């Protein structure tokens, strides 16, 4: 197939690769296990070699280097996935394909997908937060992806511990930061079971909402997004949304005016496709 956009949503567990037409209708997609760069990228290239691509978008797990002035621009940097530490991801794709390539984090790509095609469509700003094996966030502000000398690391902000908290946290860098205390492994570590097996345990989700609401208050006060989209495996527990809104309202305490909370804190409009569609949009922007 000719004149296709290519996209890579590079996650810590799997790479999703897709090609689409100019309307972002996905024509083919594959899922490839994230093992080593040599193994995974061989399969990635094998998939894309079948197509005549006009541009590629990459949304990658991080941390990554997004600073174009940096010597390691395009690299995955200090990831706990040791095989991928300081891997020149962008460079390897550029060496294979002589087309424009967009490059950002997987969560920034998801934020782009949601604001262009999903739950924040028509707005100028949004935050996308994924709550799963880890916690990561991306943002589009005034129509632009939020990046500076680096990219947002919204999962590693400190939070106040719940009055009943006894868990030490899982983050190898910060212990009880947001990711360390509220991602899926923290729920399992604290209560001894995976979250989906605790669906009817009210105290589990009250505590989870307490932490997530703190984070959303901080993002609101600092970035003033028009909408916050919460995705990821933990958010499959739909009872979390009203609890997070309730805790958020208590914490913000009418200090700033935000829209109707049912319209402000929402589920993804693209479900699990935000990252791959956002990466296709990155490709179009790079073209």
mmCIF file of C-alpha atoms in Angstrom:
data_model
loop_
_atom_site.group_PDB
_atom_site.id
_atom_site.type_symbol
_atom_site.label_atom_id
_atom_site.label_comp_id
_atom_site.label_asym_id
_atom_site.label_seq_id
_atom_site.Cartn_x
_atom_site.Cartn_y
_atom_site.Cartn_z
ATOM 1 C CA UNK A 1 0.000 0.000 0.000
ATOM 2 C CA UNK A 2 1.218 3.489 -0.870
ATOM 3 C CA UNK A 3 1.022 6.895 0.806
ATOM 4 C CA UNK A 4 0.424 5.528 4.263
ATOM 5 C CA UNK A 5 1.057 7.064 7.668
ATOM 6 C CA UNK A 6 2.968 4.774 10.022
ATOM 7 C CA UNK A 7 2.690 4.819 13.805
ATOM 8 C CA UNK A 8 4.520 3.182 16.694
ATOM 9 C CA UNK A 9 3.028 3.185 20.174
ATOM 10 C CA UNK A 10 5.994 1.860 22.129
ATOM 11 C CA UNK A 11 5.004 0.545 25.533
ATOM 12 C CA UNK A 12 6.959 -1.217 28.212
ATOM 13 C CA UNK A 13 5.092 -4.474 27.558
ATOM 14 C CA UNK A 14 4.291 -4.272 23.848
ATOM 15 C CA UNK A 15 4.764 -2.172 20.733
ATOM 16 C CA UNK A 16 1.638 -1.463 18.702
ATOM 17 C CA UNK A 17 2.440 -0.617 15.087
ATOM 18 C CA UNK A 18 -0.144 0.575 12.575
ATOM 19 C CA UNK A 19 -0.559 2.123 9.153
ATOM 20 C CA UNK A 20 -3.429 4.355 8.091
ATOM 21 C CA UNK A 21 -4.681 6.402 5.198
ATOM 22 C CA UNK A 22 -4.754 10.212 5.245
ATOM 23 C CA UNK A 23 -8.034 10.116 7.209
ATOM 24 C CA UNK A 24 -6.403 8.083 10.012
ATOM 25 C CA UNK A 25 -8.410 5.001 9.181
ATOM 26 C CA UNK A 26 -6.181 2.152 10.357
ATOM 27 C CA UNK A 27 -5.590 -0.382 7.587
ATOM 28 C CA UNK A 28 -3.279 -2.792 9.391
ATOM 29 C CA UNK A 29 -1.919 -3.100 12.915
ATOM 30 C CA UNK A 30 0.249 -5.533 14.852
ATOM 31 C CA UNK A 31 1.278 -6.030 18.455
ATOM 32 C CA UNK A 32 4.908 -6.942 19.156
ATOM 33 C CA UNK A 33 6.324 -7.911 22.584
ATOM 34 C CA UNK A 34 8.792 -5.442 24.105
ATOM 35 C CA UNK A 35 11.863 -7.599 24.671
ATOM 36 C CA UNK A 36 15.208 -6.203 23.452
ATOM 37 C CA UNK A 37 15.779 -3.493 20.845
ATOM 38 C CA UNK A 38 17.293 -6.023 18.457
ATOM 39 C CA UNK A 39 14.363 -8.426 18.655
ATOM 40 C CA UNK A 40 11.528 -5.920 18.857
ATOM 41 C CA UNK A 41 12.793 -3.506 16.208
ATOM 42 C CA UNK A 42 13.443 -6.363 13.763
ATOM 43 C CA UNK A 43 9.711 -7.133 13.902
ATOM 44 C CA UNK A 44 8.787 -3.440 13.719
ATOM 45 C CA UNK A 45 10.838 -2.997 10.545
ATOM 46 C CA UNK A 46 9.464 -6.196 9.062
ATOM 47 C CA UNK A 47 5.949 -4.781 9.457
ATOM 48 C CA UNK A 48 6.641 -1.316 8.006
ATOM 49 C CA UNK A 49 8.800 -2.611 5.148
ATOM 50 C CA UNK A 50 5.582 -3.819 3.515
ATOM 51 C CA UNK A 51 4.324 -0.268 2.955
ATOM 52 C CA UNK A 52 5.299 2.928 1.208
ATOM 53 C CA UNK A 53 5.174 5.392 4.082
ATOM 54 C CA UNK A 54 4.919 9.170 3.803
ATOM 55 C CA UNK A 55 5.671 9.826 7.504
ATOM 56 C CA UNK A 56 5.937 8.026 10.837
ATOM 57 C CA UNK A 57 4.874 9.034 14.335
ATOM 58 C CA UNK A 58 6.434 7.509 17.453
ATOM 59 C CA UNK A 59 4.938 7.721 20.931
ATOM 60 C CA UNK A 60 7.388 5.984 23.265
ATOM 61 C CA UNK A 61 7.594 4.877 26.872
ATOM 62 C CA UNK A 62 10.097 6.966 28.734
ATOM 63 C CA UNK A 63 11.884 8.768 29.965
ATOM 64 C CA UNK A 64 12.930 9.897 26.495
ATOM 65 C CA UNK A 65 14.932 12.858 25.184
ATOM 66 C CA UNK A 66 12.673 15.315 23.324
ATOM 67 C CA UNK A 67 15.121 18.239 23.315
ATOM 68 C CA UNK A 68 16.215 18.766 19.719
ATOM 69 C CA UNK A 69 19.370 20.584 20.896
ATOM 70 C CA UNK A 70 20.512 17.576 22.923
ATOM 71 C CA UNK A 71 23.163 15.076 21.834
ATOM 72 C CA UNK A 72 20.787 12.275 22.838
ATOM 73 C CA UNK A 73 17.650 13.653 21.164
ATOM 74 C CA UNK A 74 15.498 10.720 20.123
ATOM 75 C CA UNK A 75 16.912 8.352 22.733
ATOM 76 C CA UNK A 76 15.116 6.381 25.399
ATOM 77 C CA UNK A 77 17.140 7.443 28.440
ATOM 78 C CA UNK A 78 17.007 6.301 32.088
ATOM 79 C CA UNK A 79 14.344 3.632 31.752
ATOM 80 C CA UNK A 80 14.209 0.757 34.272
ATOM 81 C CA UNK A 81 14.008 -1.533 31.193
ATOM 82 C CA UNK A 82 17.753 -2.063 31.110
ATOM 83 C CA UNK A 83 17.965 -3.385 27.527
ATOM 84 C CA UNK A 84 16.515 -0.080 26.294
ATOM 85 C CA UNK A 85 18.636 2.311 28.367
ATOM 86 C CA UNK A 86 20.111 5.011 26.128
ATOM 87 C CA UNK A 87 18.793 3.367 23.004
ATOM 88 C CA UNK A 88 18.717 5.646 19.950
ATOM 89 C CA UNK A 89 15.114 4.857 19.048
ATOM 90 C CA UNK A 90 14.498 7.766 16.691
ATOM 91 C CA UNK A 91 17.873 7.336 15.042
ATOM 92 C CA UNK A 92 17.271 3.657 14.324
ATOM 93 C CA UNK A 93 13.968 4.424 12.599
ATOM 94 C CA UNK A 94 15.492 7.334 10.645
ATOM 95 C CA UNK A 95 18.271 5.058 9.431
ATOM 96 C CA UNK A 96 15.671 2.663 8.054
ATOM 97 C CA UNK A 97 13.158 5.086 6.511
ATOM 98 C CA UNK A 98 13.871 8.398 4.785
ATOM 99 C CA UNK A 99 10.587 10.053 5.763
ATOM 100 C CA UNK A 100 9.583 12.736 8.297
ATOM 101 C CA UNK A 101 9.220 11.302 11.799
ATOM 102 C CA UNK A 102 7.316 12.729 14.763
ATOM 103 C CA UNK A 103 8.655 11.877 18.227
ATOM 104 C CA UNK A 104 7.156 12.245 21.715
ATOM 105 C CA UNK A 105 6.063 10.212 24.725
ATOM 106 C CA UNK A 106 3.305 7.611 24.541
ATOM 107 C CA UNK A 107 1.129 9.683 26.883
ATOM 108 C CA UNK A 108 1.712 12.903 24.943
ATOM 109 C CA UNK A 109 0.644 10.997 21.838
ATOM 110 C CA UNK A 110 -2.488 9.836 23.671
ATOM 111 C CA UNK A 111 -3.249 13.423 24.710
ATOM 112 C CA UNK A 112 -2.916 14.461 21.060
ATOM 113 C CA UNK A 113 -5.256 11.656 20.005
ATOM 114 C CA UNK A 114 -7.891 12.643 22.551
ATOM 115 C CA UNK A 115 -7.830 16.350 21.710
ATOM 116 C CA UNK A 116 -7.981 15.803 17.951
ATOM 117 C CA UNK A 117 -10.283 12.797 17.723
ATOM 118 C CA UNK A 118 -11.517 11.844 21.188
ATOM 119 C CA UNK A 119 -12.956 13.100 24.459
ATOM 120 C CA UNK A 120 -11.374 16.569 24.207
ATOM 121 C CA UNK A 121 -12.135 17.143 20.521
ATOM 122 C CA UNK A 122 -12.729 20.800 19.722
ATOM 123 C CA UNK A 123 -10.854 22.109 22.766
ATOM 124 C CA UNK A 124 -7.485 23.853 22.882
ATOM 125 C CA UNK A 125 -6.079 22.067 25.923
ATOM 126 C CA UNK A 126 -6.280 18.783 27.775
ATOM 127 C CA UNK A 127 -4.325 16.523 30.100
ATOM 128 C CA UNK A 128 -4.268 12.773 29.509
ATOM 129 C CA UNK A 129 -3.317 10.567 32.453
ATOM 130 C CA UNK A 130 -2.872 6.822 32.178
ATOM 131 C CA UNK A 131 -3.209 4.817 35.389
ATOM 132 C CA UNK A 132 -2.038 1.253 34.950
ATOM 133 C CA UNK A 133 1.209 -0.627 35.560
ATOM 134 C CA UNK A 134 2.684 2.851 35.915
ATOM 135 C CA UNK A 135 1.241 6.350 35.881
ATOM 136 C CA UNK A 136 2.124 8.818 33.144
ATOM 137 C CA UNK A 137 0.644 12.005 31.825
ATOM 138 C CA UNK A 138 0.784 14.119 28.705
ATOM 139 C CA UNK A 139 -0.733 17.450 27.822
ATOM 140 C CA UNK A 140 -1.738 19.620 24.915
ATOM 141 C CA UNK A 141 -1.786 23.304 25.858
ATOM 142 C CA UNK A 142 -3.014 25.940 23.402
ATOM 143 C CA UNK A 143 -2.907 23.313 20.687
ATOM 144 C CA UNK A 144 0.724 22.324 21.291
ATOM 145 C CA UNK A 145 2.217 19.281 22.991
ATOM 146 C CA UNK A 146 3.706 20.215 26.344
ATOM 147 C CA UNK A 147 7.470 19.790 26.151
ATOM 148 C CA UNK A 148 10.402 21.825 27.413
ATOM 149 C CA UNK A 149 13.971 20.735 28.088
ATOM 150 C CA UNK A 150 12.238 17.435 28.715
ATOM 151 C CA UNK A 151 8.693 16.108 28.829
ATOM 152 C CA UNK A 152 6.100 15.938 31.614
ATOM 153 C CA UNK A 153 6.573 13.240 34.252
ATOM 154 C CA UNK A 154 3.171 13.590 35.863
ATOM 155 C CA UNK A 155 3.296 10.223 37.583
ATOM 156 C CA UNK A 156 6.190 11.122 39.853
ATOM 157 C CA UNK A 157 4.748 14.062 41.762
ATOM 158 C CA UNK A 158 4.584 13.771 45.564
ATOM 159 C CA UNK A 159 1.175 13.277 47.171
ATOM 160 C CA UNK A 160 -0.083 13.442 50.744
ATOM 161 C CA UNK A 161 -0.511 9.972 52.181
ATOM 162 C CA UNK A 162 -3.980 8.782 53.030
ATOM 163 C CA UNK A 163 -4.671 8.773 56.809
ATOM 164 C CA UNK A 164 -4.966 4.964 56.688
ATOM 165 C CA UNK A 165 -1.907 4.391 54.512
ATOM 166 C CA UNK A 166 0.641 1.809 55.609
ATOM 167 C CA UNK A 167 2.167 0.935 52.223
ATOM 168 C CA UNK A 168 5.676 2.173 51.397
ATOM 169 C CA UNK A 169 5.230 2.496 47.630
ATOM 170 C CA UNK A 170 6.771 0.784 44.619
ATOM 171 C CA UNK A 171 8.685 3.521 42.790
ATOM 172 C CA UNK A 172 12.416 2.651 42.765
ATOM 173 C CA UNK A 173 13.268 6.346 42.552
ATOM 174 C CA UNK A 174 10.778 8.028 44.917
ATOM 175 C CA UNK A 175 8.977 5.323 46.872
ATOM 176 C CA UNK A 176 5.573 6.834 47.569
ATOM 177 C CA UNK A 177 5.187 9.292 44.698
ATOM 178 C CA UNK A 178 1.894 9.151 42.795
ATOM 179 C CA UNK A 179 3.018 6.209 40.652
ATOM 180 C CA UNK A 180 4.581 4.446 43.610
ATOM 181 C CA UNK A 181 1.441 4.694 45.710
ATOM 182 C CA UNK A 182 -1.435 4.612 43.175
ATOM 183 C CA UNK A 183 -0.418 2.560 40.115
ATOM 184 C CA UNK A 184 -1.702 -0.988 39.662
ATOM 185 C CA UNK A 185 1.265 -2.695 41.383
ATOM 186 C CA UNK A 186 0.747 -0.487 44.457
ATOM 187 C CA UNK A 187 -2.889 -1.564 44.717
ATOM 188 C CA UNK A 188 -1.817 -5.207 44.538
ATOM 189 C CA UNK A 189 1.063 -4.661 46.957
ATOM 190 C CA UNK A 190 -1.168 -2.952 49.502
ATOM 191 C CA UNK A 191 -4.198 -5.244 49.363
ATOM 192 C CA UNK A 192 -2.670 -8.512 48.168
ATOM 193 C CA UNK A 193 -4.783 -8.843 45.022
ATOM 194 C CA UNK A 194 -4.924 -7.244 41.592
ATOM 195 C CA UNK A 195 -7.357 -4.366 41.277
ATOM 196 C CA UNK A 196 -9.915 -6.185 39.137
ATOM 197 C CA UNK A 197 -10.324 -8.734 41.938
ATOM 198 C CA UNK A 198 -11.085 -5.934 44.416
ATOM 199 C CA UNK A 199 -13.881 -4.253 42.474
ATOM 200 C CA UNK A 200 -16.381 -4.448 45.355
ATOM 201 C CA UNK A 201 -13.953 -3.262 48.042
ATOM 202 C CA UNK A 202 -14.952 0.352 48.664
ATOM 203 C CA UNK A 203 -11.865 1.221 50.725
ATOM 204 C CA UNK A 204 -9.583 0.314 47.799
ATOM 205 C CA UNK A 205 -11.153 2.823 45.445
ATOM 206 C CA UNK A 206 -11.706 5.535 48.047
ATOM 207 C CA UNK A 207 -7.956 5.517 48.703
ATOM 208 C CA UNK A 208 -7.138 5.397 44.978
ATOM 209 C CA UNK A 209 -9.446 8.336 44.302
ATOM 210 C CA UNK A 210 -7.824 10.287 47.147
ATOM 211 C CA UNK A 211 -4.433 10.072 45.431
ATOM 212 C CA UNK A 212 -5.631 10.658 41.874
ATOM 213 C CA UNK A 213 -7.692 13.695 42.904
ATOM 214 C CA UNK A 214 -4.619 15.288 44.458
ATOM 215 C CA UNK A 215 -2.750 14.887 41.198
ATOM 216 C CA UNK A 216 -5.614 16.305 39.144
ATOM 217 C CA UNK A 217 -5.842 19.307 41.438
ATOM 218 C CA UNK A 218 -2.144 19.998 40.865
ATOM 219 C CA UNK A 219 -2.465 19.690 37.091
ATOM 220 C CA UNK A 220 -5.492 21.986 37.200
ATOM 221 C CA UNK A 221 -3.764 24.656 39.262
ATOM 222 C CA UNK A 222 -0.607 24.612 37.154
ATOM 223 C CA UNK A 223 -1.836 23.979 33.596
ATOM 224 C CA UNK A 224 -5.521 25.031 33.626
ATOM 225 C CA UNK A 225 -6.565 22.410 31.049
ATOM 226 C CA UNK A 226 -10.058 22.500 29.621
ATOM 227 C CA UNK A 227 -10.453 18.755 30.187
ATOM 228 C CA UNK A 228 -8.696 15.894 31.973
ATOM 229 C CA UNK A 229 -8.911 12.420 30.444
ATOM 230 C CA UNK A 230 -8.205 9.414 32.665
ATOM 231 C CA UNK A 231 -7.249 6.151 30.943
ATOM 232 C CA UNK A 232 -5.276 2.985 31.620
ATOM 233 C CA UNK A 233 -6.082 -0.378 33.124
ATOM 234 C CA UNK A 234 -6.896 0.836 36.648
ATOM 235 C CA UNK A 235 -9.510 3.212 35.228
ATOM 236 C CA UNK A 236 -11.421 0.229 33.850
ATOM 237 C CA UNK A 237 -12.949 0.333 37.327
ATOM 238 C CA UNK A 238 -15.666 2.772 36.305
ATOM 239 C CA UNK A 239 -16.680 3.433 39.915
ATOM 240 C CA UNK A 240 -13.455 5.449 40.197
ATOM 241 C CA UNK A 241 -14.673 8.351 38.058
ATOM 242 C CA UNK A 242 -17.383 9.666 40.418
ATOM 243 C CA UNK A 243 -15.110 9.077 43.416
ATOM 244 C CA UNK A 244 -12.263 11.059 41.823
ATOM 245 C CA UNK A 245 -14.643 13.898 40.949
ATOM 246 C CA UNK A 246 -15.946 13.977 44.526
ATOM 247 C CA UNK A 247 -12.458 14.037 46.055
ATOM 248 C CA UNK A 248 -11.329 16.634 43.527
ATOM 249 C CA UNK A 249 -14.224 18.938 44.446
ATOM 250 C CA UNK A 250 -13.381 18.582 48.135
ATOM 251 C CA UNK A 251 -9.711 19.359 47.559
ATOM 252 C CA UNK A 252 -10.136 22.278 45.159
ATOM 253 C CA UNK A 253 -12.744 23.720 47.566
ATOM 254 C CA UNK A 254 -14.069 26.243 45.010
ATOM 255 C CA UNK A 255 -10.677 28.001 44.917
ATOM 256 C CA UNK A 256 -10.737 28.034 41.136
ATOM 257 C CA UNK A 257 -13.713 27.650 38.858
ATOM 258 C CA UNK A 258 -13.673 24.538 36.723
ATOM 259 C CA UNK A 259 -16.331 23.283 34.313
ATOM 260 C CA UNK A 260 -18.976 20.753 35.286
ATOM 261 C CA UNK A 261 -16.878 17.956 36.773
ATOM 262 C CA UNK A 262 -18.668 15.269 34.769
ATOM 263 C CA UNK A 263 -17.423 17.079 31.662
ATOM 264 C CA UNK A 264 -14.037 18.014 33.141
ATOM 265 C CA UNK A 265 -12.773 14.624 34.403
ATOM 266 C CA UNK A 266 -13.718 12.040 31.797
ATOM 267 C CA UNK A 267 -12.954 8.631 30.329
ATOM 268 C CA UNK A 268 -11.045 8.372 27.024
ATOM 269 C CA UNK A 269 -13.157 8.884 23.932
ATOM 270 C CA UNK A 270 -10.789 6.633 21.968
ATOM 271 C CA UNK A 271 -10.729 3.893 24.628
ATOM 272 C CA UNK A 272 -7.450 1.978 24.204
ATOM 273 C CA UNK A 273 -6.638 3.533 20.803
ATOM 274 C CA UNK A 274 -5.620 7.015 21.978
ATOM 275 C CA UNK A 275 -1.882 6.297 21.801
ATOM 276 C CA UNK A 276 -1.793 4.703 18.356
ATOM 277 C CA UNK A 277 -4.153 7.285 16.811
ATOM 278 C CA UNK A 278 -2.142 10.069 18.433
ATOM 279 C CA UNK A 279 1.018 8.608 16.916
ATOM 280 C CA UNK A 280 -0.642 8.652 13.484
ATOM 281 C CA UNK A 281 -1.489 12.319 14.082
ATOM 282 C CA UNK A 282 2.188 12.899 14.964
ATOM 283 C CA UNK A 283 3.093 11.421 11.602
ATOM 284 C CA UNK A 284 0.703 13.783 9.820
ATOM 285 C CA UNK A 285 2.151 16.772 11.692
ATOM 286 C CA UNK A 286 5.690 15.699 10.783
ATOM 287 C CA UNK A 287 4.878 15.282 7.065
#
